[in-house]
Amino acid sequence: AVTGTNGKTTTCKLISHTLKYSGKKVGLACTTGVIIDGYPVVNGDFSGPEGAGLVIREPTVDHVVLEAARGGIARRGLGVKEVNVGVLLNIGSDHLGTDWVETQEDLSLVKSTVIETVKETGTSVLNADDSVTMNVLDRACGNIILFSLDPDNRKIVEHIKEGGTAVTVVQRDVIIRNSELDITVCTLEE
Protein backbone atom coordinates (compact mmCIF):
# COMPACT_ATOMS: atom_id res chain seq x y z
CA ALA A 1 0.00 0.00 0.00
CA VAL A 2 1.27 3.45 -0.92
CA THR A 3 0.22 6.75 0.62
CA GLY A 4 1.44 10.33 0.78
CA THR A 5 0.27 13.75 -0.25
CA ASN A 6 1.89 13.67 -3.69
CA GLY A 7 3.26 10.91 -5.93
CA LYS A 8 1.01 8.01 -4.87
CA THR A 9 -0.37 7.08 -8.29
CA THR A 10 3.00 7.34 -10.05
CA THR A 11 4.69 5.24 -7.36
CA CYS A 12 1.94 2.59 -7.52
CA LYS A 13 2.25 2.40 -11.30
CA LEU A 14 6.06 2.09 -11.09
CA ILE A 15 5.75 -0.71 -8.52
CA SER A 16 3.12 -2.48 -10.66
CA HIS A 17 5.26 -2.13 -13.78
CA THR A 18 8.32 -3.54 -12.00
CA LEU A 19 6.36 -6.51 -10.62
CA LYS A 20 4.70 -7.21 -14.00
CA TYR A 21 8.04 -7.27 -15.81
CA SER A 22 9.48 -9.60 -13.19
CA GLY A 23 6.84 -12.12 -14.28
CA LYS A 24 4.09 -11.45 -11.74
CA LYS A 25 0.39 -10.86 -12.30
CA VAL A 26 -0.43 -7.60 -10.56
CA GLY A 27 -3.69 -6.08 -9.43
CA LEU A 28 -3.56 -2.29 -9.05
CA ALA A 29 -6.17 -0.02 -7.48
CA CYS A 30 -5.43 3.71 -7.74
CA THR A 31 -6.95 7.09 -8.61
CA THR A 32 -7.11 6.23 -12.31
CA GLY A 33 -8.91 2.91 -11.86
CA VAL A 34 -8.41 -0.79 -11.33
CA ILE A 35 -5.89 -2.59 -13.54
CA ILE A 36 -5.44 -6.37 -13.52
CA ASP A 37 -2.32 -7.76 -15.20
CA GLY A 38 -1.93 -4.58 -17.24
CA TYR A 39 -5.55 -4.46 -18.42
CA PRO A 40 -7.88 -1.69 -17.22
CA VAL A 41 -10.96 -3.23 -15.58
CA VAL A 42 -12.72 -0.09 -14.41
CA ASN A 43 -11.88 3.63 -14.65
CA GLY A 44 -12.30 6.20 -11.92
CA ASP A 45 -10.94 6.86 -8.45
CA PHE A 46 -10.45 3.52 -6.71
CA SER A 47 -7.81 4.68 -4.20
CA GLY A 48 -10.00 3.68 -1.27
CA PRO A 49 -11.28 0.47 0.28
CA GLU A 50 -13.62 -0.27 -2.66
CA GLY A 51 -10.64 -0.52 -5.00
CA ALA A 52 -8.78 -2.66 -2.49
CA GLY A 53 -11.78 -5.00 -2.29
CA LEU A 54 -11.99 -5.37 -6.07
CA VAL A 55 -8.31 -6.21 -6.47
CA ILE A 56 -8.02 -8.50 -3.46
CA ARG A 57 -10.93 -10.64 -4.66
CA GLU A 58 -9.26 -11.19 -8.05
CA PRO A 59 -7.94 -14.79 -7.93
CA THR A 60 -5.49 -14.43 -10.83
CA VAL A 61 -3.14 -11.88 -9.23
CA ASP A 62 0.14 -12.67 -7.47
CA HIS A 63 0.60 -9.19 -5.99
CA VAL A 64 -1.77 -6.38 -5.05
CA VAL A 65 -0.69 -2.73 -5.22
CA LEU A 66 -2.99 -0.26 -3.47
CA GLU A 67 -3.00 3.50 -3.53
CA ALA A 68 -4.33 4.70 -0.18
CA ALA A 69 -5.67 8.24 -0.32
CA ARG A 70 -6.52 10.41 2.68
CA GLY A 71 -10.26 10.48 2.01
CA GLY A 72 -10.69 6.74 1.75
CA ILE A 73 -8.65 6.08 4.88
CA ALA A 74 -10.44 8.79 6.92
CA ARG A 75 -13.97 7.83 5.78
CA ARG A 76 -13.83 4.05 5.39
CA GLY A 77 -10.41 2.75 6.38
CA LEU A 78 -7.67 1.13 4.38
CA GLY A 79 -9.71 -1.77 3.07
CA VAL A 80 -7.22 -4.41 4.21
CA LYS A 81 -6.26 -5.64 7.66
CA GLU A 82 -2.51 -5.74 7.00
CA VAL A 83 0.04 -5.21 4.23
CA ASN A 84 3.41 -6.70 3.40
CA VAL A 85 4.87 -3.35 2.40
CA GLY A 86 3.66 0.12 3.39
CA VAL A 87 5.09 3.20 1.68
CA LEU A 88 4.75 6.72 3.10
CA LEU A 89 5.99 9.19 0.49
CA ASN A 90 5.36 12.58 2.11
CA ILE A 91 2.92 14.60 4.18
CA GLY A 92 2.31 18.00 2.64
CA SER A 93 -0.10 20.77 3.49
CA ASP A 94 -2.39 20.19 0.48
CA HIS A 95 -5.71 18.44 1.01
CA LEU A 96 -6.29 19.95 4.45
CA GLY A 97 -9.73 21.06 5.61
CA THR A 98 -11.81 18.01 4.67
CA ASP A 99 -12.66 14.67 6.27
CA TRP A 100 -11.77 15.92 9.77
CA VAL A 101 -8.20 16.58 8.62
CA GLU A 102 -7.38 20.18 9.52
CA THR A 103 -3.62 20.15 10.17
CA GLN A 104 -0.51 18.40 8.90
CA GLU A 105 -0.42 16.55 12.22
CA ASP A 106 -3.97 15.28 11.59
CA LEU A 107 -2.92 14.25 8.09
CA SER A 108 0.16 12.45 9.39
CA LEU A 109 -2.02 10.37 11.72
CA VAL A 110 -4.34 9.40 8.85
CA LYS A 111 -1.46 8.62 6.46
CA SER A 112 0.46 6.65 9.10
CA THR A 113 -2.33 4.05 8.97
CA VAL A 114 -0.50 2.49 6.02
CA ILE A 115 2.75 1.94 7.92
CA GLU A 116 0.91 0.87 11.08
CA THR A 117 -0.76 -2.02 9.24
CA VAL A 118 2.52 -3.51 7.98
CA LYS A 119 2.93 -7.14 9.06
CA GLU A 120 5.61 -7.92 11.61
CA THR A 121 7.54 -9.67 8.83
CA GLY A 122 6.83 -6.84 6.36
CA THR A 123 8.53 -3.57 5.51
CA SER A 124 7.71 0.11 6.04
CA VAL A 125 9.31 2.49 3.55
CA LEU A 126 9.51 6.18 4.51
CA ASN A 127 10.83 9.39 2.98
CA ALA A 128 13.70 10.66 5.13
CA ASP A 129 13.71 13.97 3.23
CA ASP A 130 10.24 14.86 4.57
CA SER A 131 10.36 16.06 8.19
CA VAL A 132 6.63 15.48 8.83
CA THR A 133 6.96 11.90 7.60
CA MET A 134 9.89 11.39 9.96
CA ASN A 135 7.65 12.57 12.83
CA VAL A 136 5.61 9.34 12.48
CA LEU A 137 8.60 7.01 12.09
CA ASP A 138 7.88 5.50 15.51
CA ARG A 139 4.46 4.36 14.22
CA ALA A 140 6.02 2.24 11.45
CA CYS A 141 5.86 -1.54 11.81
CA GLY A 142 8.04 -4.30 10.41
CA ASN A 143 11.47 -3.73 8.94
CA ILE A 144 12.06 -0.05 8.18
CA ILE A 145 13.71 1.25 5.00
CA LEU A 146 14.30 4.98 4.60
CA PHE A 147 14.85 6.75 1.30
CA SER A 148 16.48 10.08 0.47
CA LEU A 149 17.95 11.85 -2.51
CA ASP A 150 20.77 12.95 -0.18
CA PRO A 151 23.21 10.17 0.83
CA ASP A 152 24.31 12.39 3.74
CA ASN A 153 20.78 12.88 5.09
CA ARG A 154 21.17 12.73 8.88
CA LYS A 155 18.18 10.38 9.32
CA ILE A 156 19.46 7.76 6.88
CA VAL A 157 23.03 8.01 8.19
CA GLU A 158 21.73 7.32 11.73
CA HIS A 159 19.41 4.58 10.46
CA ILE A 160 22.29 2.79 8.72
CA LYS A 161 24.54 3.11 11.80
CA GLU A 162 21.76 1.41 13.80
CA GLY A 163 21.73 -1.52 11.34
CA GLY A 164 19.01 -0.26 9.03
CA THR A 165 18.74 -0.07 5.26
CA ALA A 166 18.30 2.99 3.08
CA VAL A 167 17.85 3.80 -0.58
CA THR A 168 19.61 6.90 -1.89
CA VAL A 169 21.36 8.44 -4.87
CA VAL A 170 25.14 8.61 -5.22
CA GLN A 171 26.60 10.21 -8.36
CA ARG A 172 23.36 9.56 -10.31
CA ASP A 173 23.25 5.90 -9.21
CA VAL A 174 20.29 4.67 -7.16
CA ILE A 175 21.72 2.49 -4.41
CA ILE A 176 20.53 0.33 -1.56
CA ARG A 177 22.84 0.98 1.39
CA ASN A 178 23.39 -0.71 4.73
CA SER A 179 26.32 -0.71 7.14
CA GLU A 180 28.18 -3.34 5.14
CA LEU A 181 27.66 -2.55 1.47
CA ASP A 182 26.10 -0.52 -1.32
CA ILE A 183 24.12 -2.27 -4.04
CA THR A 184 23.66 -0.28 -7.25
CA VAL A 185 20.12 -0.71 -8.55
CA CYS A 186 20.25 1.51 -11.64
CA THR A 187 21.23 4.96 -12.85
CA LEU A 188 18.70 7.78 -12.67
CA GLU A 189 18.50 7.69 -16.47
CA GLU A 190 17.59 4.00 -16.38
mmCIF file of C-alpha atoms in Angstrom:
data_model
loop_
_atom_site.group_PDB
_atom_site.id
_atom_site.type_symbol
_atom_site.label_atom_id
_atom_site.label_comp_id
_atom_site.label_asym_id
_atom_site.label_seq_id
_atom_site.Cartn_x
_atom_site.Cartn_y
_atom_site.Cartn_z
ATOM 1 C CA ALA A 1 0.000 0.000 0.000
ATOM 2 C CA VAL A 2 1.275 3.450 -0.918
ATOM 3 C CA THR A 3 0.223 6.751 0.624
ATOM 4 C CA GLY A 4 1.436 10.327 0.781
ATOM 5 C CA THR A 5 0.268 13.747 -0.250
ATOM 6 C CA ASN A 6 1.893 13.670 -3.690
ATOM 7 C CA GLY A 7 3.259 10.908 -5.934
ATOM 8 C CA LYS A 8 1.011 8.009 -4.872
ATOM 9 C CA THR A 9 -0.368 7.077 -8.290
ATOM 10 C CA THR A 10 2.999 7.345 -10.046
ATOM 11 C CA THR A 11 4.694 5.244 -7.361
ATOM 12 C CA CYS A 12 1.944 2.594 -7.523
ATOM 13 C CA LYS A 13 2.249 2.401 -11.299
ATOM 14 C CA LEU A 14 6.055 2.086 -11.085
ATOM 15 C CA ILE A 15 5.750 -0.712 -8.522
ATOM 16 C CA SER A 16 3.121 -2.481 -10.659
ATOM 17 C CA HIS A 17 5.261 -2.125 -13.780
ATOM 18 C CA THR A 18 8.315 -3.540 -11.999
ATOM 19 C CA LEU A 19 6.364 -6.510 -10.622
ATOM 20 C CA LYS A 20 4.703 -7.212 -13.996
ATOM 21 C CA TYR A 21 8.044 -7.268 -15.805
ATOM 22 C CA SER A 22 9.482 -9.597 -13.195
ATOM 23 C CA GLY A 23 6.842 -12.118 -14.285
ATOM 24 C CA LYS A 24 4.094 -11.448 -11.740
ATOM 25 C CA LYS A 25 0.390 -10.858 -12.298
ATOM 26 C CA VAL A 26 -0.434 -7.599 -10.561
ATOM 27 C CA GLY A 27 -3.688 -6.078 -9.426
ATOM 28 C CA LEU A 28 -3.558 -2.292 -9.048
ATOM 29 C CA ALA A 29 -6.175 -0.019 -7.482
ATOM 30 C CA CYS A 30 -5.433 3.709 -7.740
ATOM 31 C CA THR A 31 -6.953 7.089 -8.608
ATOM 32 C CA THR A 32 -7.105 6.235 -12.307
ATOM 33 C CA GLY A 33 -8.915 2.909 -11.859
ATOM 34 C CA VAL A 34 -8.406 -0.791 -11.327
ATOM 35 C CA ILE A 35 -5.886 -2.588 -13.538
ATOM 36 C CA ILE A 36 -5.440 -6.366 -13.521
ATOM 37 C CA ASP A 37 -2.317 -7.765 -15.197
ATOM 38 C CA GLY A 38 -1.930 -4.583 -17.245
ATOM 39 C CA TYR A 39 -5.555 -4.459 -18.420
ATOM 40 C CA PRO A 40 -7.879 -1.692 -17.217
ATOM 41 C CA VAL A 41 -10.956 -3.229 -15.578
ATOM 42 C CA VAL A 42 -12.719 -0.089 -14.414
ATOM 43 C CA ASN A 43 -11.884 3.629 -14.655
ATOM 44 C CA GLY A 44 -12.296 6.199 -11.917
ATOM 45 C CA ASP A 45 -10.936 6.865 -8.450
ATOM 46 C CA PHE A 46 -10.446 3.520 -6.708
ATOM 47 C CA SER A 47 -7.814 4.679 -4.201
ATOM 48 C CA GLY A 48 -10.002 3.680 -1.266
ATOM 49 C CA PRO A 49 -11.280 0.471 0.279
ATOM 50 C CA GLU A 50 -13.620 -0.273 -2.656
ATOM 51 C CA GLY A 51 -10.636 -0.519 -4.996
ATOM 52 C CA ALA A 52 -8.777 -2.665 -2.489
ATOM 53 C CA GLY A 53 -11.775 -5.004 -2.290
ATOM 54 C CA LEU A 54 -11.992 -5.371 -6.069
ATOM 55 C CA VAL A 55 -8.308 -6.212 -6.470
ATOM 56 C CA ILE A 56 -8.017 -8.505 -3.456
ATOM 57 C CA ARG A 57 -10.926 -10.639 -4.664
ATOM 58 C CA GLU A 58 -9.255 -11.193 -8.051
ATOM 59 C CA PRO A 59 -7.944 -14.789 -7.929
ATOM 60 C CA THR A 60 -5.486 -14.429 -10.828
ATOM 61 C CA VAL A 61 -3.142 -11.875 -9.231
ATOM 62 C CA ASP A 62 0.137 -12.670 -7.475
ATOM 63 C CA HIS A 63 0.598 -9.190 -5.993
ATOM 64 C CA VAL A 64 -1.771 -6.381 -5.055
ATOM 65 C CA VAL A 65 -0.693 -2.727 -5.219
ATOM 66 C CA LEU A 66 -2.994 -0.259 -3.473
ATOM 67 C CA GLU A 67 -3.001 3.502 -3.535
ATOM 68 C CA ALA A 68 -4.335 4.696 -0.184
ATOM 69 C CA ALA A 69 -5.668 8.239 -0.322
ATOM 70 C CA ARG A 70 -6.522 10.406 2.681
ATOM 71 C CA GLY A 71 -10.260 10.483 2.013
ATOM 72 C CA GLY A 72 -10.687 6.741 1.752
ATOM 73 C CA ILE A 73 -8.651 6.084 4.883
ATOM 74 C CA ALA A 74 -10.442 8.790 6.917
ATOM 75 C CA ARG A 75 -13.969 7.826 5.785
ATOM 76 C CA ARG A 76 -13.834 4.052 5.394
ATOM 77 C CA GLY A 77 -10.411 2.751 6.382
ATOM 78 C CA LEU A 78 -7.667 1.135 4.379
ATOM 79 C CA GLY A 79 -9.713 -1.768 3.068
ATOM 80 C CA VAL A 80 -7.221 -4.409 4.209
ATOM 81 C CA LYS A 81 -6.260 -5.643 7.660
ATOM 82 C CA GLU A 82 -2.513 -5.736 7.001
ATOM 83 C CA VAL A 83 0.036 -5.206 4.234
ATOM 84 C CA ASN A 84 3.414 -6.704 3.402
ATOM 85 C CA VAL A 85 4.871 -3.346 2.400
ATOM 86 C CA GLY A 86 3.660 0.118 3.386
ATOM 87 C CA VAL A 87 5.085 3.200 1.679
ATOM 88 C CA LEU A 88 4.752 6.723 3.102
ATOM 89 C CA LEU A 89 5.993 9.187 0.486
ATOM 90 C CA ASN A 90 5.365 12.584 2.110
ATOM 91 C CA ILE A 91 2.919 14.598 4.180
ATOM 92 C CA GLY A 92 2.311 17.996 2.640
ATOM 93 C CA SER A 93 -0.101 20.767 3.491
ATOM 94 C CA ASP A 94 -2.391 20.191 0.483
ATOM 95 C CA HIS A 95 -5.713 18.441 1.012
ATOM 96 C CA LEU A 96 -6.292 19.950 4.453
ATOM 97 C CA GLY A 97 -9.731 21.064 5.607
ATOM 98 C CA THR A 98 -11.810 18.008 4.671
ATOM 99 C CA ASP A 99 -12.660 14.667 6.275
ATOM 100 C CA TRP A 100 -11.771 15.916 9.769
ATOM 101 C CA VAL A 101 -8.202 16.576 8.621
ATOM 102 C CA GLU A 102 -7.382 20.183 9.517
ATOM 103 C CA THR A 103 -3.617 20.153 10.172
ATOM 104 C CA GLN A 104 -0.508 18.395 8.897
ATOM 105 C CA GLU A 105 -0.421 16.553 12.222
ATOM 106 C CA ASP A 106 -3.973 15.275 11.593
ATOM 107 C CA LEU A 107 -2.924 14.251 8.092
ATOM 108 C CA SER A 108 0.161 12.454 9.392
ATOM 109 C CA LEU A 109 -2.019 10.366 11.718
ATOM 110 C CA VAL A 110 -4.335 9.404 8.846
ATOM 111 C CA LYS A 111 -1.460 8.617 6.463
ATOM 112 C CA SER A 112 0.463 6.651 9.099
ATOM 113 C CA THR A 113 -2.332 4.051 8.972
ATOM 114 C CA VAL A 114 -0.503 2.494 6.016
ATOM 115 C CA ILE A 115 2.748 1.935 7.916
ATOM 116 C CA GLU A 116 0.914 0.869 11.082
ATOM 117 C CA THR A 117 -0.759 -2.016 9.235
ATOM 118 C CA VAL A 118 2.520 -3.511 7.983
ATOM 119 C CA LYS A 119 2.926 -7.140 9.055
ATOM 120 C CA GLU A 120 5.612 -7.917 11.614
ATOM 121 C CA THR A 121 7.538 -9.671 8.835
ATOM 122 C CA GLY A 122 6.829 -6.844 6.363
ATOM 123 C CA THR A 123 8.527 -3.568 5.505
ATOM 124 C CA SER A 124 7.710 0.105 6.040
ATOM 125 C CA VAL A 125 9.310 2.494 3.549
ATOM 126 C CA LEU A 126 9.510 6.177 4.511
ATOM 127 C CA ASN A 127 10.830 9.390 2.981
ATOM 128 C CA ALA A 128 13.697 10.660 5.134
ATOM 129 C CA ASP A 129 13.714 13.967 3.229
ATOM 130 C CA ASP A 130 10.237 14.862 4.570
ATOM 131 C CA SER A 131 10.358 16.060 8.195
ATOM 132 C CA VAL A 132 6.634 15.481 8.826
ATOM 133 C CA THR A 133 6.955 11.903 7.598
ATOM 134 C CA MET A 134 9.889 11.387 9.961
ATOM 135 C CA ASN A 135 7.655 12.571 12.832
ATOM 136 C CA VAL A 136 5.612 9.336 12.481
ATOM 137 C CA LEU A 137 8.604 7.009 12.086
ATOM 138 C CA ASP A 138 7.878 5.497 15.508
ATOM 139 C CA ARG A 139 4.461 4.357 14.220
ATOM 140 C CA ALA A 140 6.024 2.238 11.450
ATOM 141 C CA CYS A 141 5.855 -1.540 11.810
ATOM 142 C CA GLY A 142 8.036 -4.303 10.410
ATOM 143 C CA ASN A 143 11.470 -3.727 8.945
ATOM 144 C CA ILE A 144 12.060 -0.049 8.175
ATOM 145 C CA ILE A 145 13.706 1.254 5.003
ATOM 146 C CA LEU A 146 14.302 4.979 4.600
ATOM 147 C CA PHE A 147 14.854 6.752 1.303
ATOM 148 C CA SER A 148 16.477 10.078 0.474
ATOM 149 C CA LEU A 149 17.955 11.854 -2.506
ATOM 150 C CA ASP A 150 20.774 12.946 -0.184
ATOM 151 C CA PRO A 151 23.208 10.172 0.827
ATOM 152 C CA ASP A 152 24.308 12.392 3.740
ATOM 153 C CA ASN A 153 20.782 12.882 5.088
ATOM 154 C CA ARG A 154 21.166 12.734 8.876
ATOM 155 C CA LYS A 155 18.180 10.380 9.316
ATOM 156 C CA ILE A 156 19.465 7.760 6.884
ATOM 157 C CA VAL A 157 23.028 8.007 8.188
ATOM 158 C CA GLU A 158 21.732 7.316 11.731
ATOM 159 C CA HIS A 159 19.409 4.583 10.458
ATOM 160 C CA ILE A 160 22.286 2.792 8.717
ATOM 161 C CA LYS A 161 24.537 3.111 11.799
ATOM 162 C CA GLU A 162 21.760 1.408 13.795
ATOM 163 C CA GLY A 163 21.735 -1.522 11.342
ATOM 164 C CA GLY A 164 19.005 -0.261 9.025
ATOM 165 C CA THR A 165 18.744 -0.067 5.259
ATOM 166 C CA ALA A 166 18.297 2.995 3.076
ATOM 167 C CA VAL A 167 17.851 3.800 -0.585
ATOM 168 C CA THR A 168 19.613 6.902 -1.887
ATOM 169 C CA VAL A 169 21.357 8.437 -4.873
ATOM 170 C CA VAL A 170 25.143 8.614 -5.217
ATOM 171 C CA GLN A 171 26.602 10.205 -8.361
ATOM 172 C CA ARG A 172 23.362 9.556 -10.312
ATOM 173 C CA ASP A 173 23.247 5.899 -9.210
ATOM 174 C CA VAL A 174 20.290 4.672 -7.160
ATOM 175 C CA ILE A 175 21.723 2.495 -4.410
ATOM 176 C CA ILE A 176 20.535 0.331 -1.559
ATOM 177 C CA ARG A 177 22.835 0.985 1.386
ATOM 178 C CA ASN A 178 23.386 -0.714 4.726
ATOM 179 C CA SER A 179 26.320 -0.706 7.142
ATOM 180 C CA GLU A 180 28.183 -3.342 5.140
ATOM 181 C CA LEU A 181 27.658 -2.554 1.473
ATOM 182 C CA ASP A 182 26.102 -0.523 -1.321
ATOM 183 C CA ILE A 183 24.123 -2.269 -4.039
ATOM 184 C CA THR A 184 23.661 -0.279 -7.251
ATOM 185 C CA VAL A 185 20.117 -0.707 -8.548
ATOM 186 C CA CYS A 186 20.254 1.512 -11.635
ATOM 187 C CA THR A 187 21.233 4.957 -12.845
ATOM 188 C CA LEU A 188 18.705 7.780 -12.675
ATOM 189 C CA GLU A 189 18.502 7.695 -16.467
ATOM 190 C CA GLU A 190 17.593 3.996 -16.380
#
